[in-house]
Short mmCIF file of C-alpha atoms in Angstrom, two decimals:
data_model
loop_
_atom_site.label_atom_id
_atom_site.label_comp_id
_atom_site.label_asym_id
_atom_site.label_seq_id
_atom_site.Cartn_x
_atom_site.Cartn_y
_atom_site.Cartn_z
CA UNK A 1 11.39 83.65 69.61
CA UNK A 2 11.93 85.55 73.10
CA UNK A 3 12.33 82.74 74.57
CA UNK A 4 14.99 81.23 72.57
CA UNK A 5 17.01 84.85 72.87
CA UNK A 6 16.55 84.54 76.62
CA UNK A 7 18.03 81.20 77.02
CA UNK A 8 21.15 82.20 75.00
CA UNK A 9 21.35 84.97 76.70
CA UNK A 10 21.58 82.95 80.17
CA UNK A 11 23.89 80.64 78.68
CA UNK A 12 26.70 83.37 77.80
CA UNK A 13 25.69 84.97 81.32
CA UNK A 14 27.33 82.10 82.96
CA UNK A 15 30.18 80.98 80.56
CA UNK A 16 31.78 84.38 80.73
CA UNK A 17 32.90 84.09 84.47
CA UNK A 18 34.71 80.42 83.40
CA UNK A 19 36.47 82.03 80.10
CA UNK A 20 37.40 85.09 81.83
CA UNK A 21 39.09 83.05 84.94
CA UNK A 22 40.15 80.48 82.44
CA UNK A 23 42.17 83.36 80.20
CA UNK A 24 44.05 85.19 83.68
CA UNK A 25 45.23 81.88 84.61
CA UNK A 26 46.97 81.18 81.42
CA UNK A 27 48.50 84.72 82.16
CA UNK A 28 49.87 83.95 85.22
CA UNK A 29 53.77 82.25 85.12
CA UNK A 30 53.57 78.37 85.60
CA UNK A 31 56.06 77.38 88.67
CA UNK A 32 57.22 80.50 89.93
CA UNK A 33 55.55 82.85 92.51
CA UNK A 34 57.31 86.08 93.42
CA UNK A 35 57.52 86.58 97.44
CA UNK A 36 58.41 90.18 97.28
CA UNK A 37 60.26 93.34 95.85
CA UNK A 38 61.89 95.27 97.79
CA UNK A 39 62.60 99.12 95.66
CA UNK A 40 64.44 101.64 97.57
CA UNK A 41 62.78 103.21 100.10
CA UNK A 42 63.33 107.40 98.59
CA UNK A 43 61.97 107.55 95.09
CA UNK A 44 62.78 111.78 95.01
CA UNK A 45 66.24 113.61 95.18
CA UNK A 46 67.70 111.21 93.71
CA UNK A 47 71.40 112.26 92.78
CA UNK A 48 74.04 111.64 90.15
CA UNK A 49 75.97 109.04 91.21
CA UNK A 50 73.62 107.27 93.97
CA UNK A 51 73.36 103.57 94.09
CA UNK A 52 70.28 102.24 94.06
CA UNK A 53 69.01 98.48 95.65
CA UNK A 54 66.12 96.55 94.79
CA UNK A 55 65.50 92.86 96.71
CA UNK A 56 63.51 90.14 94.58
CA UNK A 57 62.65 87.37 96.87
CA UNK A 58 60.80 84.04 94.40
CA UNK A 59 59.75 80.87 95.16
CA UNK A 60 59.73 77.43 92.23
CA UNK A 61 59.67 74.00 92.95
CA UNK A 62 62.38 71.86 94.73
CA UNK A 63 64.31 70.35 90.88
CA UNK A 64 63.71 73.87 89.53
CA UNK A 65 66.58 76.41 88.91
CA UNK A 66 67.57 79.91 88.01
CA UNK A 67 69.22 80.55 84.13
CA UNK A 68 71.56 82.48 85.40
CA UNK A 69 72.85 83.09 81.90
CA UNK A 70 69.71 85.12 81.49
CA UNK A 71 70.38 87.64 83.78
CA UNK A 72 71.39 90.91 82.47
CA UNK A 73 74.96 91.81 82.48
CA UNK A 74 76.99 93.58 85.31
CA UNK A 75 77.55 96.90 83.69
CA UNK A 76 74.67 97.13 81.68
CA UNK A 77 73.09 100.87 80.88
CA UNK A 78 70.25 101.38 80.47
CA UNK A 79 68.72 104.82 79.85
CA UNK A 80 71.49 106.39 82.43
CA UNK A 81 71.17 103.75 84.85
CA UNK A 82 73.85 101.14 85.27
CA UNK A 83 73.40 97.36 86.32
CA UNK A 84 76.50 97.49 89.01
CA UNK A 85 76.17 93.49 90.34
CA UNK A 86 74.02 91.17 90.60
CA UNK A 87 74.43 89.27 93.92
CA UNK A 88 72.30 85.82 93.75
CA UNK A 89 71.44 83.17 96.96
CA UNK A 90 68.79 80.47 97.93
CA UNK A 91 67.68 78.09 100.12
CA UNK A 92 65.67 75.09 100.13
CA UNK A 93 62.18 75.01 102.56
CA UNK A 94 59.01 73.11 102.68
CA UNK A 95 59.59 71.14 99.47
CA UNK A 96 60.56 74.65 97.64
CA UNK A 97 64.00 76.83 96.74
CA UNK A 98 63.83 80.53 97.49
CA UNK A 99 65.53 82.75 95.67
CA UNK A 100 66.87 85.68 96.70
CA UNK A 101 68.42 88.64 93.75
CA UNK A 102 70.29 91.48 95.01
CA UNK A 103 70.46 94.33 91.92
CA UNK A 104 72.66 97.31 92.44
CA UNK A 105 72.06 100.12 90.14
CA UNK A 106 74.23 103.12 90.29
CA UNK A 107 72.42 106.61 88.47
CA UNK A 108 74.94 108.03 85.84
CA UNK A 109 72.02 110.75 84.22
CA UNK A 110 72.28 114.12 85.00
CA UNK A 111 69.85 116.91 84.02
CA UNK A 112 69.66 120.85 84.43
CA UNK A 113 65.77 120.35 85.48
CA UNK A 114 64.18 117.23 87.92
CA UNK A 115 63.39 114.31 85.25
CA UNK A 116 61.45 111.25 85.97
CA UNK A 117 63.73 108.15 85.58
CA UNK A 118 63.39 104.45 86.22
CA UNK A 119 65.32 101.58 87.86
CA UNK A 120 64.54 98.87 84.60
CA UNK A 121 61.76 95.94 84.41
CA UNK A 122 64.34 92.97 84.80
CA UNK A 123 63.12 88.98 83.45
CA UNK A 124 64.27 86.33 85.22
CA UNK A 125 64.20 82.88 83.59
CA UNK A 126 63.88 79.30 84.62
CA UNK A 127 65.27 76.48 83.45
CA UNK A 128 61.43 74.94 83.37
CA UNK A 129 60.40 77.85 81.47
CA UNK A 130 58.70 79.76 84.60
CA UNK A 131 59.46 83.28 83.94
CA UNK A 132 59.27 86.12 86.55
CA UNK A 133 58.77 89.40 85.30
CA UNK A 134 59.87 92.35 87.89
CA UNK A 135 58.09 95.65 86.86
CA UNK A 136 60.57 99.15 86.84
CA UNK A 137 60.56 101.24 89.06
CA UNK A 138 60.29 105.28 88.57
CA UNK A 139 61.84 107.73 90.63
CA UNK A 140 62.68 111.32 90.28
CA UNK A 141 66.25 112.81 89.49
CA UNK A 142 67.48 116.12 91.08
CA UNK A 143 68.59 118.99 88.75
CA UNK A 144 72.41 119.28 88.71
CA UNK A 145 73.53 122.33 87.04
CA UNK A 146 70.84 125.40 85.47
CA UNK A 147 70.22 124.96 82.04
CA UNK A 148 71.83 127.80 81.04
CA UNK A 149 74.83 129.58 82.33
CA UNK A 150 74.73 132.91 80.34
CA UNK A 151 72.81 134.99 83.26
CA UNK A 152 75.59 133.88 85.81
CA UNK A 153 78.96 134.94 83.29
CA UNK A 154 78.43 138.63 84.11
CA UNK A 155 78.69 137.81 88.10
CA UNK A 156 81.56 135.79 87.74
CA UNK A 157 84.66 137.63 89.61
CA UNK A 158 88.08 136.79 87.18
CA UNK A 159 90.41 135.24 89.15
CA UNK A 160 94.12 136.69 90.04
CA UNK A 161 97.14 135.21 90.66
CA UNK A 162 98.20 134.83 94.52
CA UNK A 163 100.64 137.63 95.36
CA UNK A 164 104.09 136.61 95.25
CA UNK A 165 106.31 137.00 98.77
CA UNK A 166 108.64 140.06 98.60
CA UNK A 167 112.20 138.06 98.89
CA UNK A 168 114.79 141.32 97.94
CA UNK A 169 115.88 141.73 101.64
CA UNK A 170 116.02 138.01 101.96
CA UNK A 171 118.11 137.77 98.89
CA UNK A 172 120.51 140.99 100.37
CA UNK A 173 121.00 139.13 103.51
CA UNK A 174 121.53 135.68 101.64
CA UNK A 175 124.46 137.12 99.99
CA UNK A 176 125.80 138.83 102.75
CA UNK A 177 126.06 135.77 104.84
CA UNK A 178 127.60 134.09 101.95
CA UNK A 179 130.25 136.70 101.38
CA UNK A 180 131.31 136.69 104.70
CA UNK A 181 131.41 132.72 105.10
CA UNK A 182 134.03 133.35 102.36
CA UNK A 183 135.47 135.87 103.86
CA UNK A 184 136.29 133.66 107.01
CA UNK A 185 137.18 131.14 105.31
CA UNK A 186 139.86 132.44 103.35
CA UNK A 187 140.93 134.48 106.74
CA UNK A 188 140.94 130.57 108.20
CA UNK A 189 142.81 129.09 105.50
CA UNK A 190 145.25 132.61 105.30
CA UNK A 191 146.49 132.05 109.09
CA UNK A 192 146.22 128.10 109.46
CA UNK A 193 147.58 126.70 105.76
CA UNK A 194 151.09 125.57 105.06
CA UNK A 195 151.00 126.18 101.24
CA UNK A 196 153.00 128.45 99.87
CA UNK A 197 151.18 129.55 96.62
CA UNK A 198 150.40 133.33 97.84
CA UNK A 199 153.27 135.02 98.42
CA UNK A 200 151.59 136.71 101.08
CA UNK A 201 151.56 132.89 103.14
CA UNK A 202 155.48 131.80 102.00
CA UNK A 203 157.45 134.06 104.51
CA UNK A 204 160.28 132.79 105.99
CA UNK A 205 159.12 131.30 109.52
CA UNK A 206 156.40 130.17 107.17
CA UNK A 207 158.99 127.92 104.64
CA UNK A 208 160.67 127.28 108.21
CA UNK A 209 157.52 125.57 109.50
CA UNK A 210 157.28 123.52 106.91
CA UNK A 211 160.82 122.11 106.70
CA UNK A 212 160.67 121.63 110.48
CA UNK A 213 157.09 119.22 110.54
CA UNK A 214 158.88 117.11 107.90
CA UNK A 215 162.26 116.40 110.22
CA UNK A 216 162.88 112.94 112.31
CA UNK A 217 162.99 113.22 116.31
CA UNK A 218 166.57 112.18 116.44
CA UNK A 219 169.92 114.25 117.19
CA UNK A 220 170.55 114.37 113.90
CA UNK A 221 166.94 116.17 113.12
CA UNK A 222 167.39 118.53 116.73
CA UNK A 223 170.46 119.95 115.04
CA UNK A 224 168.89 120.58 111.40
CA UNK A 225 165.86 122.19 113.19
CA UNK A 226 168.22 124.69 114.72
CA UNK A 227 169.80 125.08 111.69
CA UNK A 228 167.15 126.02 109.59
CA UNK A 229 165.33 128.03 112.10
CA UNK A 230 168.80 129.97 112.29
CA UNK A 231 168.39 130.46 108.57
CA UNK A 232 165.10 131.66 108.45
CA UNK A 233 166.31 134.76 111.50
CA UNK A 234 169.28 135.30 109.43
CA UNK A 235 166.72 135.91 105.85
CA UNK A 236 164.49 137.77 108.17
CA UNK A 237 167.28 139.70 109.43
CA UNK A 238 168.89 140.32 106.15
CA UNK A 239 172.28 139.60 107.88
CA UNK A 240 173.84 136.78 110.21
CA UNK A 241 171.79 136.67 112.93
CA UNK A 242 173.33 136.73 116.71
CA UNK A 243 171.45 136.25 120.21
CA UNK A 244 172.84 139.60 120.52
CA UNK A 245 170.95 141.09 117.84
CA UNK A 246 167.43 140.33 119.13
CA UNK A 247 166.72 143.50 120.23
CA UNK A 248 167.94 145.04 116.88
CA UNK A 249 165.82 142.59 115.24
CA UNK A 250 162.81 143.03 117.05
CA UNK A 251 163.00 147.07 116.70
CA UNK A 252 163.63 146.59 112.77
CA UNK A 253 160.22 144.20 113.09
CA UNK A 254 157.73 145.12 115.58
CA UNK A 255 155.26 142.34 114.66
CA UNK A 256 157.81 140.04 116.55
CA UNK A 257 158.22 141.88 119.75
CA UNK A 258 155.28 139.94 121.60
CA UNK A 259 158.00 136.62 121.41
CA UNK A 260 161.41 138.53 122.00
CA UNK A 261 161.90 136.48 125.08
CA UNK A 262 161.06 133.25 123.25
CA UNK A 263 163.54 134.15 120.25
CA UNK A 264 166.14 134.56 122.97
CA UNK A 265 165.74 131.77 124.57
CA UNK A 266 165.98 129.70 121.32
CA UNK A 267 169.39 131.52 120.37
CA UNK A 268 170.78 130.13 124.09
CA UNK A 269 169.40 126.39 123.09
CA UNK A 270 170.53 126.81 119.47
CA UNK A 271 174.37 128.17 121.04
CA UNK A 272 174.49 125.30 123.45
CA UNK A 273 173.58 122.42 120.75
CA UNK A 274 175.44 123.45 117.63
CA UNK A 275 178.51 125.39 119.06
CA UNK A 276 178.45 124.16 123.00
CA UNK A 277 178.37 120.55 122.20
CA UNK A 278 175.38 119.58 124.17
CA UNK A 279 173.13 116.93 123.42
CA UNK A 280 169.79 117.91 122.00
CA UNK A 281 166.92 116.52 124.58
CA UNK A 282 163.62 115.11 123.05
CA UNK A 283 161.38 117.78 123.50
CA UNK A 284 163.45 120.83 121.51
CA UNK A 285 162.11 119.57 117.98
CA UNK A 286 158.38 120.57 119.52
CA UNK A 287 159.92 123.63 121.13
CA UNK A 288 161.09 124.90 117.82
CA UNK A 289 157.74 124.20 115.58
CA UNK A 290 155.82 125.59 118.39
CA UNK A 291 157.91 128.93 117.64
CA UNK A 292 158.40 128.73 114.33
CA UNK A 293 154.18 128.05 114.47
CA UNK A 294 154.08 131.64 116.18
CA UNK A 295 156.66 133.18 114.06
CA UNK A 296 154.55 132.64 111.00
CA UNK A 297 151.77 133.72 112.83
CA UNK A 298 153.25 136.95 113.34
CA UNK A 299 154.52 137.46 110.09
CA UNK A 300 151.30 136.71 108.68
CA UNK A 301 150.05 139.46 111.44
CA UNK A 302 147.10 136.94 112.45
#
């Protein structure tokens, strides 16, 4: 009887190696052999938003190819982790295609404390039926914010509005400038304008003016130029108006004493064309605007 239990005993001595080897290789994935895996190289301080790479290098036989329908989606998550692309090559060499998988991960966890997290276990399938299985891969995530914030509210400093710039003087000089751009102006328009809707600006050298810049240069227009600027003495005057009274007129008026000799010369030309019978030259239309110009000048005291 012992020595029947010894010679079972020796029989299931050696038939365990053979069932043992016989049971890993039906484990082992028929037509595919992975080359390497390539994780990134810092599996600590890992930080919200990082992008993470991992390189899967396999090799199958020559008619053999990848189902990439299998593959998992770009834009997967997966327990705060996020499939960004999947980039895949290969290459044929020595009677065999090498693959080559490029995952991008990008870390979209966050946590008040350091947390262990993992890039996923990924499966990649054959179209023989080999199947690769690529384990995860942990790392460790960096705390973002505390987990609470209650101790830090009583150290917070409130916040103040920036101090506005003090603009009253600006605002004083602003409208001082503007009042007296108005002022010149209107002292501009008062001594160079021809209208004659302030009756401060319709004198009569001013109405004179006028008339003259509207007449021909021809005899006929000489003669009603000295005509009209003979009018506008004689209004001035309040009476007919001789070269005789100048000095009379210019006593009465003081504002046109600066011209006197002007206004007598004018009363020679005016004699000599209406009464003398001379003929009016060219230039005595300008001659009279030019002094009817400074008579309204004058009587505008500008």
């Amino acid at each position: 009887m012992k020595q029947i239990f010894l010679g079972w005993l020796a029989i299931c001595l050696v038939a365990m190696p053979a069932f043992a080897e016989t049971q890993v290789t039906k484990t082992q994935p028929v037509g595919v052999k992975v080359l390497s895996v390539q994780n990134p190289t810092t599996y600590a301080g890992i930080q919200l938003g990082d992008v993470l790479q991992r390189t899967v290098r396999l090799s199958v036989s020559e008619q053999d190819q990848l189902n990439e329908n299998e593959l998992p989606l770009k834009g997967l998550q997966r327990h705060g982790v996020e499939l960004r692309q999947v980039q895949v090559s290969n290459e044929s060499q020595a009677g065999e295609k090498r693959y080559t998988l490029v995952f991008e991960y990008q870390v979209f966890a966050s946590s008040g404390k350091p947390v262990q997290l993992q890039l996923p276990a990924e499966r990649i399938v054959f179209n023989s039926g080999a199947v690769a299985e690529i384990p995860a891969w942990r790392f460790w995530l960096m705390s973002q914010l505390p987990d609470r914030l209650q101790p830090a509210q009583p150290t917070v400093i409130a916040q103040y509005h920036p101090l506005l710039k003090k603009t009253d003087m600006i605002q004083r000089w602003l409208a001082v400038s503007l009042l007296l751009a108005v002022v010149g102006a209107l002292i501009l328009l008062y001594r160079n304008a021809d209208w004659g809707w302030l009756p401060m600006m319709n004198g009569d050298f001013a109405r004179a003016y006028r008339r003259l810049k509207r007449l021909p240069a021809t005899s006929g227009g000489h003669k009603q130029a000295a005509l009209i600027m003979q009018q506008a003495f004689n209004d001035c005057f309040g009476q007919q108006m001789l070269a005789s009274h100048v000095p009379a007129f210019v006593a009465q008026q003081p504002v046109f004493q600066p011209l006197e000799s002007q206004i007598k010369t004018f009363f020679v030309q005016a004699n000599a064309v209406l009464y003398g019978g001379q003929l009016p030259t060219a230039e005595y239309l300008q001659q009279y605007k030019t002094l009817a110009r400074q008579l309204r000048d004058c009587e505008r005291r500008v």
